Amino acid sequence: MSGADAEVPVLIVGGGPVGLTARALLGRWGVPALLVDKRRELSPFPRSRLVNVRSMEIFRQLGIAEKITADAFAPEYGRVRFRDTLYDPDFAGAVMVGVRAPVPESPVVGVVTSQDRLEPTLLAAPGGEVRFGTGLVALEADADGVLAVLVDAGRGAETRVRARYVIAADGANSTVRKLLGIGTAGPGTLGDYTTVVFDAD
């Protein structure tokens, strides 16, 4: 492989909850990391709405569990309601486990929150450098690690980064996986979903 413009022990591709948590954990362990995300900023959309007990245990180790809990929704919003329309009565419902009451084996409980509330707290946690608006366009692996080509969306400038490890935290349509030729197994798409975000009294 040819040379690189920069070197870092760990390159994290993807700035959602998984990538941001990995960055914070590596920072806690003293491992320098560079996180890149093709988006220009954190997502403003709520998306997921539950942080489970195990995740809260990790956030407790990072010292941010109290902040996440303070920013979360009240536990009564942790119920899934099934209706034919918004105006119809519920025909079924389910309570999210570990939100309303403690789990005996854990010092924390899960919280009902959304990514637009969670991600700023994760980003504020100590950790390695973060570059939003930076996409991964090429990736080569060898015995010593990876060589990544990153492109700044604003300037169009390319940077070659050598890393010992790469963390693919870039979701179901992972660019890392595609560039490395890593396939998937299983039944494929299980369903299609539409999320409607609205404010109501």
Short mmCIF file of N, CA and C in Angstrom, two decimals, residues 16-131:
data_model
loop_
_atom_site.label_atom_id
_atom_site.label_comp_id
_atom_site.label_asym_id
_atom_site.label_seq_id
_atom_site.Cartn_x
_atom_site.Cartn_y
_atom_site.Cartn_z
N GLY A 16 -23.51 7.62 14.35
CA GLY A 16 -24.74 7.39 15.09
C GLY A 16 -24.42 6.92 16.50
N PRO A 17 -25.40 6.37 17.21
CA PRO A 17 -25.17 5.93 18.59
C PRO A 17 -24.03 4.92 18.74
N VAL A 18 -23.93 3.98 17.81
CA VAL A 18 -22.89 2.95 17.92
C VAL A 18 -21.50 3.56 17.74
N GLY A 19 -21.31 4.34 16.69
CA GLY A 19 -20.01 4.95 16.45
C GLY A 19 -19.61 5.93 17.55
N LEU A 20 -20.57 6.74 18.00
CA LEU A 20 -20.26 7.72 19.05
C LEU A 20 -19.94 7.03 20.37
N THR A 21 -20.63 5.92 20.65
CA THR A 21 -20.34 5.17 21.88
C THR A 21 -18.96 4.52 21.79
N ALA A 22 -18.64 3.96 20.63
CA ALA A 22 -17.31 3.36 20.43
C ALA A 22 -16.22 4.40 20.63
N ARG A 23 -16.42 5.58 20.10
CA ARG A 23 -15.45 6.67 20.26
C ARG A 23 -15.25 7.01 21.74
N ALA A 24 -16.36 7.12 22.49
CA ALA A 24 -16.27 7.46 23.91
C ALA A 24 -15.58 6.36 24.70
N LEU A 25 -15.89 5.10 24.39
CA LEU A 25 -15.25 3.98 25.10
C LEU A 25 -13.75 3.94 24.80
N LEU A 26 -13.38 4.11 23.54
CA LEU A 26 -11.96 4.12 23.20
C LEU A 26 -11.25 5.27 23.91
N GLY A 27 -11.90 6.42 23.98
CA GLY A 27 -11.32 7.55 24.69
C GLY A 27 -11.11 7.24 26.17
N ARG A 28 -12.07 6.55 26.76
CA ARG A 28 -11.95 6.16 28.18
C ARG A 28 -10.77 5.23 28.40
N TRP A 29 -10.50 4.38 27.41
CA TRP A 29 -9.40 3.43 27.51
C TRP A 29 -8.08 3.99 26.99
N GLY A 30 -8.08 5.26 26.60
CA GLY A 30 -6.84 5.90 26.14
C GLY A 30 -6.41 5.52 24.74
N VAL A 31 -7.35 5.08 23.92
CA VAL A 31 -7.04 4.69 22.54
C VAL A 31 -7.48 5.81 21.59
N PRO A 32 -6.55 6.47 20.90
CA PRO A 32 -6.94 7.53 19.96
C PRO A 32 -7.77 6.97 18.81
N ALA A 33 -8.78 7.72 18.41
CA ALA A 33 -9.65 7.29 17.32
C ALA A 33 -10.07 8.50 16.50
N LEU A 34 -10.40 8.25 15.26
CA LEU A 34 -10.96 9.26 14.37
C LEU A 34 -12.31 8.74 13.91
N LEU A 35 -13.37 9.53 14.14
CA LEU A 35 -14.71 9.18 13.70
C LEU A 35 -15.08 10.05 12.52
N VAL A 36 -15.56 9.43 11.45
CA VAL A 36 -16.02 10.19 10.28
C VAL A 36 -17.46 9.81 9.97
N ASP A 37 -18.20 10.79 9.47
CA ASP A 37 -19.59 10.57 9.07
C ASP A 37 -19.88 11.46 7.88
N LYS A 38 -20.53 10.90 6.87
CA LYS A 38 -20.80 11.66 5.66
C LYS A 38 -21.84 12.77 5.88
N ARG A 39 -22.67 12.61 6.92
CA ARG A 39 -23.62 13.70 7.24
C ARG A 39 -22.87 14.91 7.74
N ARG A 40 -23.43 16.08 7.54
CA ARG A 40 -22.75 17.31 7.96
C ARG A 40 -22.95 17.62 9.44
N GLU A 41 -23.92 16.95 10.06
CA GLU A 41 -24.21 17.19 11.48
C GLU A 41 -25.00 16.01 12.02
N LEU A 42 -25.25 16.03 13.32
CA LEU A 42 -26.07 14.98 13.92
C LEU A 42 -27.47 15.02 13.32
N SER A 43 -28.12 13.88 13.29
CA SER A 43 -29.46 13.80 12.73
C SER A 43 -30.46 14.53 13.62
N PRO A 44 -31.34 15.34 13.02
CA PRO A 44 -32.37 16.03 13.82
C PRO A 44 -33.60 15.15 14.06
N PHE A 45 -33.62 13.94 13.50
CA PHE A 45 -34.80 13.09 13.57
C PHE A 45 -34.74 12.17 14.79
N PRO A 46 -35.91 11.85 15.39
CA PRO A 46 -35.92 11.05 16.61
C PRO A 46 -35.44 9.62 16.41
N ARG A 47 -35.88 8.97 15.37
CA ARG A 47 -35.51 7.59 15.07
C ARG A 47 -35.75 6.68 16.28
N SER A 48 -34.79 5.89 16.71
CA SER A 48 -35.06 4.91 17.77
C SER A 48 -35.51 5.61 19.06
N ARG A 49 -36.18 4.86 19.93
CA ARG A 49 -36.73 5.52 21.12
C ARG A 49 -36.52 4.77 22.42
N LEU A 50 -35.65 3.77 22.42
CA LEU A 50 -35.38 3.06 23.66
C LEU A 50 -33.89 2.82 23.82
N VAL A 51 -33.37 3.17 24.98
CA VAL A 51 -32.01 2.79 25.35
C VAL A 51 -32.16 1.69 26.38
N ASN A 52 -31.73 0.49 26.04
CA ASN A 52 -31.99 -0.64 26.92
C ASN A 52 -31.04 -0.65 28.12
N VAL A 53 -31.28 -1.60 29.00
CA VAL A 53 -30.54 -1.67 30.26
C VAL A 53 -29.05 -1.85 30.03
N ARG A 54 -28.68 -2.74 29.12
CA ARG A 54 -27.24 -2.97 28.88
C ARG A 54 -26.56 -1.72 28.37
N SER A 55 -27.21 -0.99 27.47
CA SER A 55 -26.62 0.26 26.98
C SER A 55 -26.47 1.27 28.11
N MET A 56 -27.46 1.34 28.99
CA MET A 56 -27.37 2.27 30.11
C MET A 56 -26.24 1.88 31.06
N GLU A 57 -25.96 0.59 31.19
CA GLU A 57 -24.81 0.16 32.00
C GLU A 57 -23.51 0.69 31.40
N ILE A 58 -23.40 0.64 30.08
CA ILE A 58 -22.20 1.17 29.41
C ILE A 58 -22.13 2.68 29.60
N PHE A 59 -23.25 3.37 29.45
CA PHE A 59 -23.26 4.82 29.62
C PHE A 59 -22.96 5.21 31.07
N ARG A 60 -23.34 4.36 32.00
CA ARG A 60 -22.99 4.60 33.41
C ARG A 60 -21.48 4.55 33.59
N GLN A 61 -20.81 3.60 32.94
CA GLN A 61 -19.35 3.52 33.01
C GLN A 61 -18.70 4.76 32.41
N LEU A 62 -19.36 5.34 31.42
CA LEU A 62 -18.83 6.55 30.79
C LEU A 62 -19.17 7.81 31.56
N GLY A 63 -19.99 7.68 32.59
CA GLY A 63 -20.37 8.84 33.40
C GLY A 63 -21.43 9.72 32.78
N ILE A 64 -22.21 9.20 31.83
CA ILE A 64 -23.22 10.03 31.15
C ILE A 64 -24.64 9.49 31.32
N ALA A 65 -24.81 8.45 32.11
CA ALA A 65 -26.14 7.85 32.27
C ALA A 65 -27.14 8.83 32.89
N GLU A 66 -26.69 9.60 33.88
CA GLU A 66 -27.61 10.55 34.52
C GLU A 66 -28.08 11.62 33.56
N LYS A 67 -27.19 12.10 32.70
CA LYS A 67 -27.55 13.11 31.71
C LYS A 67 -28.55 12.53 30.71
N ILE A 68 -28.32 11.31 30.27
CA ILE A 68 -29.23 10.66 29.31
C ILE A 68 -30.60 10.47 29.95
N THR A 69 -30.63 10.06 31.21
CA THR A 69 -31.90 9.89 31.91
C THR A 69 -32.62 11.21 32.07
N ALA A 70 -31.89 12.27 32.40
CA ALA A 70 -32.50 13.59 32.58
C ALA A 70 -33.12 14.11 31.29
N ASP A 71 -32.52 13.77 30.15
CA ASP A 71 -33.01 14.25 28.86
C ASP A 71 -34.07 13.34 28.25
N ALA A 72 -34.36 12.20 28.90
CA ALA A 72 -35.27 11.21 28.33
C ALA A 72 -36.72 11.60 28.54
N PHE A 73 -37.60 10.87 27.87
CA PHE A 73 -39.03 11.05 28.06
C PHE A 73 -39.45 10.35 29.35
N ALA A 74 -40.61 10.72 29.85
CA ALA A 74 -41.15 10.06 31.05
C ALA A 74 -41.44 8.59 30.73
N PRO A 75 -41.34 7.70 31.74
CA PRO A 75 -41.54 6.26 31.48
C PRO A 75 -42.88 5.90 30.86
N GLU A 76 -43.92 6.71 31.10
CA GLU A 76 -45.23 6.36 30.54
C GLU A 76 -45.25 6.40 29.01
N TYR A 77 -44.23 7.03 28.40
CA TYR A 77 -44.15 7.04 26.94
C TYR A 77 -43.48 5.78 26.40
N GLY A 78 -43.10 4.88 27.28
CA GLY A 78 -42.45 3.65 26.85
C GLY A 78 -43.43 2.53 26.59
N ARG A 79 -44.55 2.84 26.00
CA ARG A 79 -45.56 1.83 25.67
C ARG A 79 -45.82 1.86 24.17
N VAL A 80 -45.86 0.69 23.58
CA VAL A 80 -46.21 0.58 22.18
C VAL A 80 -47.71 0.31 22.08
N ARG A 81 -48.39 1.12 21.29
CA ARG A 81 -49.84 0.97 21.14
C ARG A 81 -50.15 0.55 19.71
N PHE A 82 -51.05 -0.40 19.57
CA PHE A 82 -51.42 -0.89 18.25
C PHE A 82 -52.86 -0.47 17.97
N ARG A 83 -53.04 0.27 16.87
CA ARG A 83 -54.35 0.76 16.47
C ARG A 83 -54.48 0.66 14.96
N ASP A 84 -55.72 0.60 14.49
CA ASP A 84 -55.93 0.62 13.05
C ASP A 84 -55.71 2.03 12.50
N THR A 85 -56.15 3.04 13.24
CA THR A 85 -55.88 4.44 12.90
C THR A 85 -55.55 5.18 14.19
N LEU A 86 -55.09 6.41 14.08
CA LEU A 86 -54.77 7.19 15.28
C LEU A 86 -56.01 7.45 16.13
N TYR A 87 -57.20 7.43 15.53
CA TYR A 87 -58.43 7.74 16.25
C TYR A 87 -59.07 6.52 16.90
N ASP A 88 -58.65 5.33 16.50
CA ASP A 88 -59.27 4.11 17.02
C ASP A 88 -58.71 3.75 18.40
N PRO A 89 -59.45 2.95 19.16
CA PRO A 89 -58.91 2.46 20.44
C PRO A 89 -57.81 1.44 20.20
N ASP A 90 -56.99 1.25 21.21
CA ASP A 90 -55.92 0.24 21.11
C ASP A 90 -56.54 -1.15 21.00
N PHE A 91 -56.01 -1.97 20.10
CA PHE A 91 -56.42 -3.37 20.08
C PHE A 91 -55.34 -4.25 20.69
N ALA A 92 -54.18 -3.67 20.99
CA ALA A 92 -53.10 -4.39 21.68
C ALA A 92 -52.09 -3.35 22.16
N GLY A 93 -51.22 -3.78 23.06
CA GLY A 93 -50.19 -2.89 23.56
C GLY A 93 -49.08 -3.68 24.22
N ALA A 94 -47.95 -3.04 24.38
CA ALA A 94 -46.82 -3.70 25.03
C ALA A 94 -45.98 -2.66 25.74
N VAL A 95 -45.51 -3.00 26.91
CA VAL A 95 -44.65 -2.12 27.69
C VAL A 95 -43.20 -2.52 27.43
N MET A 96 -42.35 -1.54 27.23
CA MET A 96 -40.93 -1.83 27.01
C MET A 96 -40.30 -2.33 28.30
N VAL A 97 -39.68 -3.49 28.24
CA VAL A 97 -39.10 -4.14 29.41
C VAL A 97 -37.91 -3.34 29.93
N GLY A 98 -37.84 -3.18 31.26
CA GLY A 98 -36.70 -2.53 31.87
C GLY A 98 -36.78 -1.02 31.92
N VAL A 99 -37.93 -0.46 31.54
CA VAL A 99 -38.07 1.00 31.57
C VAL A 99 -38.81 1.44 32.82
N ARG A 100 -39.90 0.81 33.14
CA ARG A 100 -40.72 1.24 34.27
C ARG A 100 -40.16 0.79 35.62
N ALA A 101 -39.51 -0.36 35.64
CA ALA A 101 -39.04 -0.90 36.93
C ALA A 101 -37.61 -1.42 36.77
N PRO A 102 -36.85 -1.43 37.84
CA PRO A 102 -35.48 -1.93 37.77
C PRO A 102 -35.42 -3.40 37.40
N VAL A 103 -34.34 -3.77 36.76
CA VAL A 103 -34.02 -5.17 36.51
C VAL A 103 -33.15 -5.61 37.68
N PRO A 104 -33.50 -6.68 38.40
CA PRO A 104 -32.77 -7.04 39.63
C PRO A 104 -31.26 -7.16 39.45
N GLU A 105 -30.82 -7.60 38.29
CA GLU A 105 -29.39 -7.83 38.08
C GLU A 105 -28.61 -6.58 37.69
N SER A 106 -29.27 -5.42 37.59
CA SER A 106 -28.59 -4.22 37.08
C SER A 106 -28.79 -3.02 38.01
N PRO A 107 -27.79 -2.13 38.07
CA PRO A 107 -27.94 -0.91 38.88
C PRO A 107 -28.69 0.20 38.15
N VAL A 108 -29.08 -0.02 36.88
CA VAL A 108 -29.74 1.02 36.10
C VAL A 108 -31.02 0.47 35.49
N VAL A 109 -31.82 1.39 34.95
CA VAL A 109 -33.00 1.00 34.17
C VAL A 109 -32.86 1.61 32.78
N GLY A 110 -33.54 1.02 31.81
CA GLY A 110 -33.56 1.59 30.48
C GLY A 110 -34.37 2.88 30.47
N VAL A 111 -34.18 3.66 29.42
CA VAL A 111 -34.92 4.92 29.30
C VAL A 111 -35.55 5.02 27.92
N VAL A 112 -36.64 5.76 27.88
CA VAL A 112 -37.30 6.06 26.62
C VAL A 112 -36.74 7.40 26.14
N THR A 113 -35.98 7.35 25.09
CA THR A 113 -35.40 8.57 24.54
C THR A 113 -35.29 8.39 23.04
N SER A 114 -34.78 9.36 22.35
CA SER A 114 -34.65 9.28 20.90
C SER A 114 -33.25 9.73 20.51
N GLN A 115 -32.86 9.39 19.29
CA GLN A 115 -31.48 9.67 18.88
C GLN A 115 -31.15 11.15 18.89
N ASP A 116 -32.13 12.00 18.59
CA ASP A 116 -31.85 13.43 18.59
C ASP A 116 -31.60 13.96 20.00
N ARG A 117 -32.02 13.23 21.02
CA ARG A 117 -31.70 13.59 22.41
C ARG A 117 -30.44 12.90 22.90
N LEU A 118 -30.21 11.67 22.43
CA LEU A 118 -29.09 10.87 22.89
C LEU A 118 -27.75 11.28 22.27
N GLU A 119 -27.74 11.49 20.96
CA GLU A 119 -26.48 11.70 20.25
C GLU A 119 -25.69 12.94 20.70
N PRO A 120 -26.34 14.08 21.02
CA PRO A 120 -25.53 15.21 21.51
C PRO A 120 -24.77 14.89 22.79
N THR A 121 -25.37 14.08 23.67
CA THR A 121 -24.68 13.69 24.90
C THR A 121 -23.48 12.80 24.59
N LEU A 122 -23.66 11.87 23.66
CA LEU A 122 -22.55 10.99 23.26
C LEU A 122 -21.44 11.79 22.60
N LEU A 123 -21.81 12.75 21.76
CA LEU A 123 -20.81 13.57 21.08
C LEU A 123 -20.02 14.42 22.07
N ALA A 124 -20.67 14.86 23.13
CA ALA A 124 -20.01 15.70 24.13
C ALA A 124 -19.08 14.91 25.05
N ALA A 125 -19.21 13.59 25.05
CA ALA A 125 -18.33 12.76 25.89
C ALA A 125 -16.90 12.83 25.38
N PRO A 126 -15.91 12.76 26.27
CA PRO A 126 -14.52 12.78 25.83
C PRO A 126 -14.22 11.63 24.87
N GLY A 127 -13.41 11.91 23.88
CA GLY A 127 -13.06 10.88 22.90
C GLY A 127 -12.24 11.49 21.79
N GLY A 128 -12.02 10.70 20.75
CA GLY A 128 -11.19 11.13 19.63
C GLY A 128 -11.86 12.16 18.74
N GLU A 129 -11.13 12.54 17.71
CA GLU A 129 -11.58 13.56 16.77
C GLU A 129 -12.81 13.09 16.00
N VAL A 130 -13.71 14.04 15.69
CA VAL A 130 -14.92 13.76 14.92
C VAL A 130 -14.90 14.67 13.69
N ARG A 131 -15.14 14.09 12.52
CA ARG A 131 -15.24 14.86 11.29
C ARG A 131 -16.56 14.57 10.61
#
